[in-house]
Short mmCIF file of C-alpha atoms and ligand atoms in Angstrom, two decimals:
data_model
loop_
_atom_site.label_atom_id
_atom_site.label_comp_id
_atom_site.label_asym_id
_atom_site.label_seq_id
_atom_site.Cartn_x
_atom_site.Cartn_y
_atom_site.Cartn_z
CA MET N 80 27.08 -23.53 -11.32
CA PRO N 81 29.17 -21.42 -13.84
CA THR N 82 30.99 -18.86 -12.22
CA THR N 83 32.97 -17.84 -15.01
CA LEU N 84 30.41 -16.08 -17.04
CA SER N 85 30.12 -12.35 -17.01
CA ASP N 86 27.30 -10.56 -15.14
CA ALA N 87 26.00 -9.44 -18.42
CA GLU N 88 25.87 -13.05 -19.64
CA ARG N 89 24.18 -14.36 -16.67
CA HIS N 90 21.59 -11.58 -16.74
CA ALA N 91 20.90 -12.61 -20.57
CA ASN N 92 20.63 -16.13 -19.56
CA MET N 93 18.05 -15.27 -16.91
CA GLN N 94 16.05 -13.24 -19.56
CA GLN N 95 15.28 -16.21 -21.08
CA ASP N 96 13.94 -17.97 -18.23
CA THR N 97 11.39 -15.80 -16.95
CA PHE N 98 7.87 -16.26 -15.31
CA LEU N 99 5.22 -13.50 -15.51
CA GLY N 100 8.19 -11.15 -16.99
CA HIS N 101 10.48 -11.40 -14.27
CA PRO N 102 13.51 -13.90 -13.80
CA LYS N 103 12.59 -17.16 -12.34
CA GLY N 104 14.90 -16.46 -9.56
CA LEU N 105 12.57 -14.04 -8.28
CA PHE N 106 9.95 -16.31 -7.54
CA VAL N 107 12.48 -18.17 -5.64
CA CYS N 108 13.72 -15.50 -3.54
CA PHE N 109 9.89 -14.65 -2.99
CA PHE N 110 8.78 -18.34 -1.89
CA THR N 111 11.95 -18.71 0.08
CA GLU N 112 11.64 -15.30 2.05
CA MET N 113 7.69 -15.79 2.21
CA TRP N 114 8.50 -19.37 4.52
CA GLU N 115 11.21 -17.66 6.54
CA ARG N 116 9.01 -14.74 7.39
CA PHE N 117 6.25 -17.31 7.94
CA SER N 118 8.27 -19.04 10.48
CA PHE N 119 9.78 -15.78 12.02
CA TYR N 120 6.45 -13.92 12.50
CA GLY N 121 4.53 -17.30 13.69
CA MET N 122 7.08 -17.41 16.16
CA LYS N 123 6.90 -13.93 17.25
CA ALA N 124 3.22 -13.84 17.51
CA LEU N 125 3.55 -16.25 20.38
CA LEU N 126 6.59 -15.55 22.10
CA PHE N 127 5.75 -13.28 24.71
CA LEU N 128 2.36 -15.26 25.38
CA TYR N 129 4.49 -18.55 25.80
CA LEU N 130 7.06 -16.68 28.16
CA ILE N 131 4.40 -15.52 30.44
CA LYS N 132 1.77 -18.25 30.25
CA TYR N 133 4.00 -21.29 30.18
CA HIS N 134 7.32 -20.33 31.78
CA LEU N 135 5.57 -18.02 34.26
CA PHE N 136 7.81 -14.91 33.38
CA THR N 137 6.99 -11.95 34.72
CA ASP N 138 5.92 -9.07 32.17
CA GLU N 139 9.09 -7.41 33.08
CA GLN N 140 11.20 -10.48 32.21
CA GLY N 141 9.19 -11.21 29.22
CA TYR N 142 9.55 -7.89 27.85
CA ASN N 143 13.36 -8.03 28.51
CA LEU N 144 13.62 -11.09 26.55
CA ILE N 145 11.79 -10.37 23.39
CA GLY N 146 13.79 -7.01 23.62
CA ALA N 147 16.92 -9.04 23.73
CA TYR N 148 15.90 -11.40 20.82
CA GLY N 149 14.67 -8.62 18.70
CA ALA N 150 17.85 -6.54 19.09
CA LEU N 151 20.21 -9.56 18.29
CA VAL N 152 18.12 -10.76 15.37
CA TYR N 153 18.60 -7.56 13.85
CA ALA N 154 22.08 -6.73 14.81
CA VAL N 155 23.47 -10.10 13.33
CA PRO N 156 22.58 -9.36 9.98
CA VAL N 157 25.47 -6.33 9.88
CA VAL N 158 27.92 -9.39 10.25
CA GLY N 159 25.97 -11.84 7.98
CA GLY N 160 25.92 -9.27 5.05
CA LEU N 161 29.43 -8.40 5.17
CA LEU N 162 30.77 -11.84 5.42
CA ALA N 163 28.62 -12.77 2.34
CA ASP N 164 30.02 -9.37 0.59
CA ARG N 165 33.39 -10.51 1.07
CA TYR N 166 33.69 -14.47 1.17
CA LEU N 167 30.69 -16.41 1.11
CA GLY N 168 28.45 -15.21 -1.56
CA MET N 169 24.56 -14.69 -0.81
CA ARG N 170 23.66 -18.23 -2.12
CA LYS N 171 25.83 -20.24 0.47
CA ALA N 172 25.05 -17.61 3.15
CA VAL N 173 21.23 -18.00 2.47
CA ILE N 174 21.70 -21.82 3.01
CA PHE N 175 23.66 -21.88 5.74
CA GLY N 176 21.23 -19.48 7.46
CA ALA N 177 18.34 -21.14 6.24
CA CYS N 178 19.67 -24.49 8.11
CA LEU N 179 20.20 -23.10 11.21
CA LEU N 180 16.55 -21.63 11.27
CA VAL N 181 15.02 -24.90 10.70
CA LEU N 182 17.08 -26.20 13.59
CA GLY N 183 16.29 -23.39 15.43
CA HIS N 184 12.45 -23.01 14.82
CA LEU N 185 11.91 -26.90 15.54
CA GLY N 186 13.73 -26.64 18.71
CA MET N 187 11.40 -23.74 19.74
CA ALA N 188 8.80 -26.83 19.72
CA PHE N 189 10.14 -28.68 22.64
CA GLU N 190 8.45 -27.13 25.69
CA GLY N 191 9.46 -29.37 28.62
CA HIS N 192 7.51 -28.87 31.69
CA GLN N 193 5.03 -25.94 32.59
CA ALA N 194 6.50 -23.63 35.35
CA ALA N 195 4.70 -24.02 38.44
CA ARG N 196 4.04 -22.06 41.72
CA VAL N 197 5.51 -23.93 44.36
CA ALA N 198 4.97 -22.15 48.07
CA GLY N 199 4.84 -18.81 46.56
CA GLU N 200 8.10 -19.67 44.29
CA VAL N 201 7.87 -20.07 40.82
CA VAL N 202 9.67 -23.47 39.78
CA ARG N 203 10.57 -23.55 36.09
CA ASP N 204 11.98 -26.35 33.61
CA GLU N 205 15.59 -24.97 33.40
CA GLY N 206 16.53 -27.84 30.86
CA ALA N 207 13.73 -26.60 28.64
CA LEU N 208 14.38 -23.22 28.98
CA GLN N 209 18.20 -23.96 27.88
CA VAL N 210 16.73 -25.73 24.95
CA PHE N 211 14.69 -22.51 24.37
CA TYR N 212 17.45 -19.95 24.69
CA PHE N 213 19.74 -22.35 22.31
CA SER N 214 17.00 -22.51 19.76
CA LEU N 215 16.61 -18.52 19.88
CA ALA N 216 20.35 -18.44 19.53
CA LEU N 217 20.12 -20.40 16.34
CA ILE N 218 17.20 -18.17 14.97
CA ILE N 219 19.22 -15.12 15.49
CA MET N 220 22.32 -16.46 13.67
CA GLY N 221 19.90 -18.03 10.89
CA VAL N 222 18.32 -14.68 10.24
CA GLY N 223 21.67 -12.94 10.05
CA PHE N 224 22.71 -14.82 7.23
CA LEU N 225 19.64 -15.40 5.67
CA LYS N 226 17.61 -12.12 5.74
CA PRO N 227 20.17 -9.36 4.50
CA ASN N 228 21.54 -11.64 1.53
CA ILE N 229 17.98 -12.83 0.12
CA SER N 230 17.07 -9.24 -0.31
CA THR N 231 20.50 -8.29 -1.84
CA ILE N 232 19.93 -11.53 -4.24
CA VAL N 233 16.84 -9.72 -5.69
CA GLY N 234 18.62 -6.92 -6.23
CA GLN N 235 21.37 -8.88 -8.37
CA LEU N 236 18.84 -10.44 -10.57
CA TYR N 237 18.02 -7.20 -12.91
CA PRO N 238 20.53 -5.67 -14.91
CA PRO N 239 21.68 -2.05 -13.75
CA GLN N 240 18.96 -0.03 -15.36
CA ASP N 241 16.39 -2.75 -15.63
CA PRO N 242 12.90 -0.82 -15.11
CA LYS N 243 11.52 -4.26 -13.72
CA ARG N 244 13.65 -4.31 -10.53
CA ASP N 245 11.21 -1.84 -8.52
CA SER N 246 8.37 -4.14 -9.35
CA GLY N 247 10.59 -7.26 -8.85
CA PHE N 248 11.11 -5.47 -4.80
CA THR N 249 7.60 -4.87 -4.85
CA LEU N 250 6.60 -8.49 -5.28
CA PHE N 251 9.29 -9.84 -2.96
CA TYR N 252 7.70 -7.36 -0.36
CA ALA N 253 4.41 -8.97 -1.00
CA GLY N 254 6.13 -12.66 -0.61
CA ILE N 255 7.27 -11.28 3.11
CA ASN N 256 3.97 -10.02 3.92
CA LEU N 257 2.07 -12.97 2.64
CA GLY N 258 4.22 -14.91 4.75
CA ALA N 259 3.56 -12.74 7.68
CA THR N 260 -0.07 -12.62 7.20
CA LEU N 261 -0.57 -16.34 7.07
CA ALA N 262 1.83 -16.96 9.82
CA PRO N 263 0.02 -15.39 13.00
CA LEU N 264 -3.34 -17.08 11.86
CA LEU N 265 -2.01 -20.62 11.55
CA CYS N 266 0.98 -20.62 13.96
CA ALA N 267 -0.62 -18.53 16.91
CA TYR N 268 -3.84 -20.01 16.43
CA LEU N 269 -2.23 -23.80 16.99
CA GLY N 270 -0.05 -22.45 19.79
CA GLU N 271 -2.58 -20.86 21.74
CA THR N 272 -5.51 -23.26 21.01
CA TYR N 273 -3.82 -26.72 20.85
CA GLY N 274 -0.44 -26.17 22.64
CA TRP N 275 2.68 -23.93 22.13
CA LYS N 276 4.53 -26.61 20.72
CA TYR N 277 2.38 -27.31 17.74
CA GLY N 278 2.39 -23.47 16.66
CA PHE N 279 6.24 -23.44 17.23
CA GLY N 280 6.40 -26.91 15.28
CA LEU N 281 4.45 -25.51 12.38
CA ALA N 282 6.66 -22.42 12.15
CA GLY N 283 9.67 -24.81 11.90
CA ILE N 284 7.79 -27.04 9.03
CA GLY N 285 7.36 -23.69 7.17
CA MET N 286 10.86 -22.95 7.41
CA LEU N 287 12.03 -26.31 6.42
CA ALA N 288 9.64 -25.47 3.19
CA GLY N 289 11.65 -22.41 2.56
CA LEU N 290 15.11 -24.52 2.52
CA ILE N 291 13.81 -26.82 -0.06
CA VAL N 292 12.48 -24.13 -2.04
CA PHE N 293 15.66 -22.49 -2.06
CA ILE N 294 17.83 -25.45 -2.61
CA ARG N 295 15.75 -26.78 -5.59
CA GLY N 296 15.43 -23.49 -6.84
CA GLN N 297 18.91 -22.13 -6.81
CA LYS N 298 19.83 -23.07 -10.31
CA TYR N 299 17.39 -20.44 -11.41
CA LEU N 300 19.86 -17.88 -9.66
CA TYR N 301 22.30 -18.25 -12.58
CA GLY N 302 25.29 -17.68 -10.84
CA VAL N 303 24.47 -14.01 -9.61
CA ALA N 304 24.62 -14.99 -6.10
CA GLU N 305 28.21 -16.63 -5.65
CA ALA N 306 31.07 -15.61 -4.04
CA ASN N 307 33.07 -12.94 -5.68
CA ASP N 308 36.34 -14.84 -5.29
CA PRO N 309 35.88 -18.50 -4.83
CA GLU N 310 39.82 -18.95 -4.53
CA LYS N 311 39.70 -16.81 -1.40
CA LEU N 312 36.95 -18.64 -0.29
CA ALA N 313 38.56 -22.41 -0.72
CA LYS N 314 41.89 -21.11 0.55
CA LYS N 315 42.81 -23.48 3.53
CA ARG N 316 44.08 -22.34 6.77
CA LEU N 317 45.45 -25.24 9.15
CA GLY N 318 44.09 -27.59 6.61
CA ILE N 319 40.48 -26.18 6.62
CA SER N 320 38.90 -23.79 4.30
CA THR N 321 37.90 -20.09 4.74
CA GLU N 322 34.57 -21.15 4.02
CA VAL N 323 34.59 -23.91 6.64
CA TRP N 324 35.93 -21.45 9.02
CA ILE N 325 33.26 -19.03 8.76
CA TYR N 326 30.74 -21.66 9.58
CA LEU N 327 32.90 -22.80 12.34
CA ALA N 328 33.21 -19.55 13.94
CA ALA N 329 29.47 -18.69 13.08
CA SER N 330 28.38 -21.99 15.14
CA LEU N 331 30.90 -21.13 17.92
CA SER N 332 29.11 -17.75 17.94
CA VAL N 333 25.71 -19.28 18.36
CA LEU N 334 27.01 -20.39 21.69
CA LEU N 335 28.22 -16.80 22.80
CA ILE N 336 24.42 -15.45 21.81
CA TRP N 337 23.03 -18.37 23.78
CA GLY N 338 24.78 -16.94 26.69
CA LEU N 339 23.73 -13.36 25.80
CA VAL N 340 20.05 -13.71 25.03
CA GLN N 341 19.63 -14.99 28.59
CA THR N 342 21.88 -12.64 30.37
CA HIS N 343 19.39 -9.69 29.24
CA SER N 344 16.75 -10.76 32.01
CA LEU N 345 19.05 -11.32 34.70
CA VAL N 346 21.30 -8.21 34.34
CA LEU N 347 18.71 -5.81 33.65
CA GLN N 348 17.51 -6.18 37.14
CA LEU N 349 20.97 -4.42 37.99
CA SER N 350 20.52 -1.85 35.29
CA GLU N 351 17.86 -0.24 37.22
CA MET N 352 21.06 1.19 39.03
CA LEU N 353 23.22 0.97 36.04
CA PRO N 354 21.41 1.94 32.80
CA SER N 355 23.71 0.29 30.09
CA ALA N 356 24.83 -2.84 32.07
CA SER N 357 23.13 -5.08 29.92
CA PRO N 358 25.43 -7.14 27.90
CA VAL N 359 22.93 -7.04 24.61
CA LEU N 360 23.13 -3.25 24.87
CA TRP N 361 26.77 -3.45 25.41
CA THR N 362 26.91 -5.62 22.39
CA LEU N 363 24.86 -3.26 20.19
CA HIS N 364 26.97 -0.37 21.43
CA GLY N 365 30.20 -2.35 20.14
CA ILE N 366 29.04 -3.20 16.95
CA SER N 367 27.33 0.64 16.51
CA LEU N 368 30.70 2.14 17.60
CA VAL N 369 32.71 0.14 15.04
CA LEU N 370 30.19 0.83 12.40
CA ALA N 371 30.34 4.69 13.11
CA ILE N 372 33.93 4.72 13.31
CA GLY N 373 33.93 3.08 9.69
CA ILE N 374 31.40 4.99 8.29
CA GLY N 375 32.60 8.32 9.69
CA TRP N 376 36.14 7.35 8.54
CA PHE N 377 34.69 6.74 5.00
CA MET N 378 32.84 9.81 4.85
CA LEU N 379 35.78 12.03 6.05
CA LYS N 380 38.46 10.01 3.56
CA HIS N 381 36.43 8.92 0.66
CA CYS N 382 33.67 10.87 -0.03
CA ASN N 383 33.12 14.32 -1.90
CA LYS N 384 30.81 16.83 -0.39
CA ILE N 385 27.96 15.75 -2.04
CA GLU N 386 28.27 12.09 -1.02
CA ARG N 387 29.01 13.11 2.40
CA GLN N 388 25.93 15.00 2.48
CA GLN N 389 23.79 12.28 1.10
CA MET N 390 25.26 9.68 3.80
CA THR N 391 24.45 12.21 6.39
CA ALA N 392 20.68 12.58 5.02
CA LEU N 393 21.10 8.56 4.90
CA LEU N 394 21.95 8.53 8.66
CA VAL N 395 19.11 10.64 9.24
CA PHE N 396 16.70 8.04 7.77
CA ILE N 397 18.20 5.61 9.55
CA VAL N 398 17.36 7.38 12.94
CA ALA N 399 13.63 8.09 11.86
CA GLY N 400 13.57 4.57 11.10
CA LEU N 401 14.50 3.78 14.59
CA ILE N 402 11.91 5.81 16.00
CA PHE N 403 9.19 4.45 13.94
CA PHE N 404 10.05 0.89 14.64
CA GLY N 405 10.92 1.58 18.35
CA LEU N 406 6.66 2.38 18.44
CA TYR N 407 5.86 -0.39 16.14
CA GLU N 408 7.75 -3.38 17.59
CA GLN N 409 5.36 -2.76 20.61
CA THR N 410 2.98 -4.77 18.57
CA TYR N 411 4.71 -7.99 19.32
CA GLY N 412 4.68 -6.59 22.99
CA SER N 413 2.54 -4.23 24.96
CA TRP N 414 -0.35 -4.78 22.16
CA VAL N 415 0.02 -8.48 22.32
CA ALA N 416 -0.44 -8.20 26.34
CA PHE N 417 -3.32 -5.44 25.69
CA SER N 418 -5.02 -7.53 23.61
CA ASP N 419 -4.95 -10.65 25.33
CA ARG N 420 -5.84 -9.04 28.76
CA VAL N 421 -8.49 -6.19 28.44
CA MET N 422 -10.22 -6.53 25.04
CA ASP N 423 -12.96 -8.31 23.68
CA ARG N 424 -11.57 -10.32 21.22
CA ASN N 425 -14.73 -11.18 19.25
CA MET N 426 -14.82 -10.10 15.64
CA LEU N 427 -16.94 -11.34 12.74
CA GLY N 428 -18.51 -14.33 14.63
CA LEU N 429 -15.11 -15.70 15.68
CA GLU N 430 -12.87 -15.41 19.22
CA TRP N 431 -9.71 -14.36 18.05
CA SER N 432 -6.35 -14.81 20.07
CA ALA N 433 -4.09 -12.09 20.64
CA GLY N 434 -1.08 -13.58 19.16
CA GLN N 435 -3.28 -14.21 16.01
CA LEU N 436 -4.18 -10.82 15.65
CA THR N 437 -0.66 -9.63 15.04
CA PHE N 438 -1.56 -10.71 11.61
CA LEU N 439 -3.22 -7.63 11.10
CA GLY N 440 0.27 -5.71 10.39
CA ALA N 441 1.10 -7.71 7.39
CA PHE N 442 -2.58 -7.93 6.12
CA PHE N 443 -2.90 -3.97 6.04
CA VAL N 444 0.29 -3.81 4.26
CA ILE N 445 -0.69 -6.12 1.51
CA SER N 446 -4.25 -4.70 1.38
CA LEU N 447 -2.74 -1.09 1.38
CA SER N 448 0.08 -1.68 -1.03
CA PRO N 449 -1.94 -1.40 -4.20
CA LEU N 450 -3.44 1.78 -2.92
CA PHE N 451 -0.26 3.50 -2.64
CA ALA N 452 1.30 2.57 -5.74
CA TRP N 453 -1.97 4.41 -7.57
CA LEU N 454 -1.59 7.30 -5.19
CA TRP N 455 2.02 8.23 -5.80
CA PRO N 456 2.12 8.54 -9.46
CA LYS N 457 -1.35 10.21 -9.05
CA LEU N 458 -0.14 12.70 -6.75
CA ALA N 459 3.55 13.14 -8.92
CA SER N 460 1.32 13.73 -12.05
CA LYS N 461 -0.16 16.77 -10.21
CA GLY N 462 3.12 17.84 -8.42
CA LEU N 463 2.00 16.84 -5.01
CA ASP N 464 4.01 14.07 -4.12
CA PRO N 465 5.71 14.65 -0.81
CA SER N 466 9.44 14.71 -0.35
CA LYS N 467 11.12 11.43 0.84
CA PRO N 468 11.90 13.31 4.36
CA ILE N 469 7.99 14.68 4.59
CA LYS N 470 7.00 11.19 3.91
CA VAL N 471 9.19 9.70 6.84
CA ALA N 472 7.94 12.61 9.29
CA LEU N 473 4.36 11.55 8.22
CA GLY N 474 5.15 7.82 8.88
CA ILE N 475 6.11 8.69 12.55
CA LEU N 476 3.25 10.95 12.85
CA PHE N 477 0.99 7.97 11.79
CA ALA N 478 2.79 5.44 14.13
CA GLY N 479 2.10 8.12 17.16
CA LEU N 480 -1.66 8.59 16.15
CA SER N 481 -2.06 4.72 16.05
CA PHE N 482 -1.44 4.64 19.78
CA LEU N 483 -4.08 7.54 19.99
CA VAL N 484 -6.68 4.81 18.55
CA LEU N 485 -5.99 2.43 21.35
CA VAL N 486 -6.17 5.41 23.85
CA LEU N 487 -9.64 6.39 22.47
CA GLY N 488 -10.82 2.46 22.76
CA ILE N 489 -9.63 2.48 26.08
CA GLN N 490 -11.84 5.72 26.73
CA THR N 491 -14.96 4.13 25.20
CA PRO N 492 -15.09 0.68 26.63
CA LEU N 493 -17.92 -1.68 25.90
CA GLU N 494 -20.58 -3.00 28.47
CA SER N 495 -18.41 -5.56 29.55
CA GLY N 496 -15.69 -3.15 30.83
CA LEU N 497 -13.37 -4.60 27.71
CA VAL N 498 -12.06 -2.63 25.05
CA SER N 499 -13.86 -3.23 21.37
CA ILE N 500 -11.33 -5.21 18.96
CA TRP N 501 -12.41 -3.05 16.32
CA TYR N 502 -9.94 -0.21 17.94
CA LEU N 503 -7.29 -2.66 17.50
CA VAL N 504 -8.02 -3.16 13.91
CA LEU N 505 -8.21 0.67 13.33
CA ALA N 506 -4.65 1.22 15.23
CA TYR N 507 -2.96 -1.25 12.74
CA LEU N 508 -4.75 0.31 9.80
CA VAL N 509 -3.30 3.97 10.85
CA LEU N 510 0.06 2.16 11.74
CA GLU N 511 0.52 0.50 8.66
CA ILE N 512 -0.31 3.65 6.76
CA GLY N 513 2.75 4.89 8.65
CA GLU N 514 4.65 1.65 7.71
CA LEU N 515 3.94 2.17 4.05
CA LEU N 516 4.88 5.70 4.32
CA LEU N 517 8.52 4.97 5.98
CA SER N 518 9.83 1.45 5.49
CA PRO N 519 9.84 1.56 1.74
CA ILE N 520 11.39 4.93 1.59
CA GLY N 521 14.34 4.05 4.12
CA LEU N 522 15.10 0.63 2.19
CA SER N 523 15.34 2.46 -1.24
CA ALA N 524 17.22 5.65 0.72
CA VAL N 525 20.07 3.00 1.39
CA THR N 526 20.38 1.99 -2.03
CA GLU N 527 20.47 5.46 -3.53
CA LEU N 528 21.97 7.65 -0.93
CA SER N 529 24.84 5.48 -0.23
CA VAL N 530 27.89 5.63 -1.96
CA LYS N 531 27.86 2.21 -3.80
CA ARG N 532 31.03 0.59 -2.49
CA VAL N 533 29.46 0.78 1.17
CA VAL N 534 25.83 -0.02 0.25
CA SER N 535 25.60 -3.41 2.24
CA LEU N 536 27.37 -1.58 5.34
CA MET N 537 24.45 1.06 5.34
CA MET N 538 22.09 -1.66 4.99
CA GLY N 539 23.68 -3.13 8.07
CA ALA N 540 23.14 0.14 9.65
CA TRP N 541 19.60 0.38 8.55
CA PHE N 542 19.19 -3.22 10.22
CA LEU N 543 21.02 -2.04 13.58
CA GLY N 544 18.63 1.00 13.94
CA THR N 545 15.91 -1.77 14.14
CA SER N 546 17.91 -3.52 16.77
CA TYR N 547 17.68 -0.68 18.80
CA SER N 548 14.13 0.01 18.02
CA GLU N 549 13.56 -3.38 19.66
CA ILE N 550 15.09 -2.47 22.75
CA LEU N 551 13.21 0.88 22.62
CA ALA N 552 9.89 -1.09 22.19
CA ALA N 553 10.77 -3.55 25.16
CA GLU N 554 11.58 -0.31 27.51
CA LEU N 555 8.61 1.19 26.68
CA SER N 556 6.35 -1.98 27.12
CA LYS N 557 7.95 -2.20 30.42
CA LEU N 558 6.10 0.85 31.39
CA ALA N 559 2.80 -1.24 31.69
CA ALA N 560 4.38 -4.33 32.96
CA ILE N 561 1.64 -5.82 35.04
CA ASP N 562 1.82 -8.40 37.75
CA THR N 563 0.08 -11.30 36.28
CA HIS N 564 -0.61 -15.07 37.27
CA GLY N 565 0.48 -16.87 34.03
CA GLY N 566 -0.97 -13.63 32.22
CA VAL N 567 -4.24 -13.53 33.88
CA ILE N 568 -5.05 -10.15 35.43
CA SER N 569 -7.47 -9.56 38.63
CA ASP N 570 -7.81 -6.05 38.41
CA ILE N 571 -9.08 -4.92 35.17
CA PRO N 572 -9.58 -1.15 35.34
CA SER N 573 -6.10 -0.31 36.77
CA ALA N 574 -4.70 -2.60 34.07
CA MET N 575 -6.31 -0.21 31.42
CA GLN N 576 -5.09 2.61 32.94
CA LEU N 577 -1.79 1.35 32.86
CA TYR N 578 -2.00 0.70 29.23
CA GLU N 579 -3.73 4.25 28.70
CA GLU N 580 -0.77 5.95 30.17
CA LEU N 581 1.81 3.73 28.01
CA PHE N 582 -0.25 4.69 24.57
CA ILE N 583 -0.54 8.49 25.74
CA PHE N 584 3.48 8.33 25.92
CA SER N 585 3.93 6.61 22.97
CA ALA N 586 1.72 8.57 21.05
CA GLN N 587 3.33 11.85 22.44
CA ILE N 588 6.87 10.51 21.48
CA GLY N 589 5.34 9.82 17.82
CA ILE N 590 3.68 13.11 17.35
CA ALA N 591 6.89 15.17 18.87
CA MET N 592 9.30 13.26 16.66
CA ALA N 593 7.35 13.93 13.89
CA VAL N 594 7.33 17.59 14.32
CA VAL N 595 11.15 17.65 14.49
CA PHE N 596 11.59 15.55 11.19
CA PHE N 597 9.14 17.97 9.73
CA ALA N 598 11.11 20.88 10.57
CA ILE N 599 14.43 19.21 9.72
CA SER N 600 12.84 17.91 6.21
CA PRO N 601 13.94 21.03 3.93
CA LEU N 602 17.57 20.56 5.25
CA VAL N 603 17.19 16.90 4.78
CA LYS N 604 16.14 17.36 1.14
CA LYS N 605 18.96 19.46 0.52
CA LEU N 606 21.30 16.91 1.73
CA MET N 607 19.80 14.76 -0.65
CA HIS N 608 20.70 16.42 -3.55
CA GLN N 609 17.86 14.77 -5.65
CA GLN N 610 16.24 16.06 -8.65
CA ALA N 611 13.18 14.76 -8.08
CA ALA N 612 13.09 14.00 -4.15
CA ALA N 613 9.90 11.67 -4.38
N1 LIG F 1570 7.92 -6.13 8.02
C1 LIG F 1570 9.29 -6.64 7.25
C2 LIG F 1570 10.15 -7.72 7.34
O1 LIG F 1570 9.77 -8.43 8.27
C3 LIG F 1570 10.01 -5.33 7.14
C4 LIG F 1570 10.94 -5.24 8.46
C5 LIG F 1570 12.09 -5.52 8.78
C6 LIG F 1570 10.01 -4.61 9.89
C7 LIG F 1570 13.06 -5.52 9.55
C8 LIG F 1570 10.93 -4.61 11.11
C9 LIG F 1570 12.14 -5.14 10.78
O2 LIG F 1570 10.87 -7.83 6.46
#
C-alpha cells in the first residue's frame, strides 16, 4: 500500500478507477457496511425474543440487557474512532473490528440448553450464557472499531470540494439500510422458525462476507485510510509495537465488557433504590464526563465566538438525536414484544414473525429516501425548505406521532381482540419520516458545525448520545414489562392496556420535546451562523 503519495495524488489515482462515476472504494465500503449492518440488525431483531423465550429472562431482565448492550455498542465507537485517527488508520481499524465481529456473531450461534422451570425456579445454562455475553462483548468492541471508521473512509474517498461526496454518502446509507432490511427478513425468519442458532449463524456468515469483501477490496482505497504516522505505529515498547499494543488492549477490554454487559441486569435490581448504580451507566457517564471536559476546554480555549456558537448548536442537535433515538430504539424492545404478543401478524397472505417485522424500519428508509431527495430541492426552489433545527424538531414530532398510531391500533382491535398489523406498518412509516428528517441532518451537522480538528470527537459525541438513547429506550420499554411464561401471555387485554399506557407516554415525550425544539429553533439557527441553513 503506497503511503508516500500525497492525498491529491491518491485522489487522482482513484479518479482513474471508478464505477458508476464513484471511486471503486465506495463500493468496497458499501458492501462491507451492508454486511456489517446485516449481521448487526439480524442479531438485534432476535435478541430480545431469544432472551425471553430461550433463556427465560423476565421482560425486565431482557430490556436491561438489550439496553446495556445497545449503550455499550454505541459508546465504544468514541474510542474506536479516536484510536484510528491518532494511531491505527481507518483501514486497519476496520479489519480488526470485522474480525472481532465475525467471532462475536458466530459465537452467538452457540445456544446451549434451553432454560427450564424446575419447581418454580428458572434453571439456565450458565455456561452457554457466558459464551453469549462474551459474544456480545466481541460484537460491541467490533462495532466500536468498524462503524465509525468505515464512514470516515467514505468521506476520505473524495477530494475536499467534490460535489460527488453527498451522493456517495447517500449510496453508502442505502447500503446500510439494504443490509438492515434483508437481515430481519432472513435471520429472524430462520431464528424464529427453525432455531435461534440458524438466525445468529446466518448473521455471522454475513459478517464473514463483509470481512472478505473488505480484505479483497482494500486495494481500491488507494492508501487514503492508512495511519497518519506509520512510524509512531511501528514504534516498539517492551519489544511490542504500538499497533499490537492497541490490539492487545482492545482484546483485554473485551474481557471488561464481558463483565460489564452482564452486571447490568443484576445491579439494576439494586438501582431501584440507587438510580445510577448500574456499572454500564457509570461507564457512559465516565466517557461523557471526559468528553464534555475535553469539548468544553476546547471550546473555551481554542474556538472563536462563531465557532463556539456553532459547536453549541451541534450539542443541541446531539441532544435532539438522543431523544429521537430514545423513542426509536424501542422498536427493538417494546415494539417487538408488542408485535409478538398482542398483534395479528398476518399480512399479504403470510404470517410474519415479530423479529422479522423490524425490517420495516430500514425498508421505509430506502423507500422514502428518493421522495425526500426530490422534496428538499423542490421546496428550496420555492424558498420553503425548512431550516435544520425545524427539521430536527419535526423528526422528534414524527417519532412521537408514530406511537400514537400504535395507540389507535390498540383502541380499535380486530374481532379476535388483537391489534391489526397494518397499524405497525403505519407506525413505522411515520417513524421513518422522522428518521429521514433528523438522522441525515444530525450527521451532516457534525461535519459542518464542528471545528475540523475535533470532528471525529464530535462524531463520537453523536454516537454517545445514541448510547444514552438505548438506556432511555430500555427504561421506557420496562414500563410495560409483563410477567410472561417464556414470552407467552395469559391476559391479552391487560397487556394491551399496559402497552397503551407506555405508547401514550412515549408519544407525550415526543410531542413535548418537539415543542421545546420548535421553540428554540430560531436561537439554534442563529447559533449555526449559516448562510442557507437548509
Ligand atoms: N440505522 C442507521 C445505522 O445503523 C443509523 C443509526 C446509527 C441509527 C446509529 C441508530 C444508531 O447506521
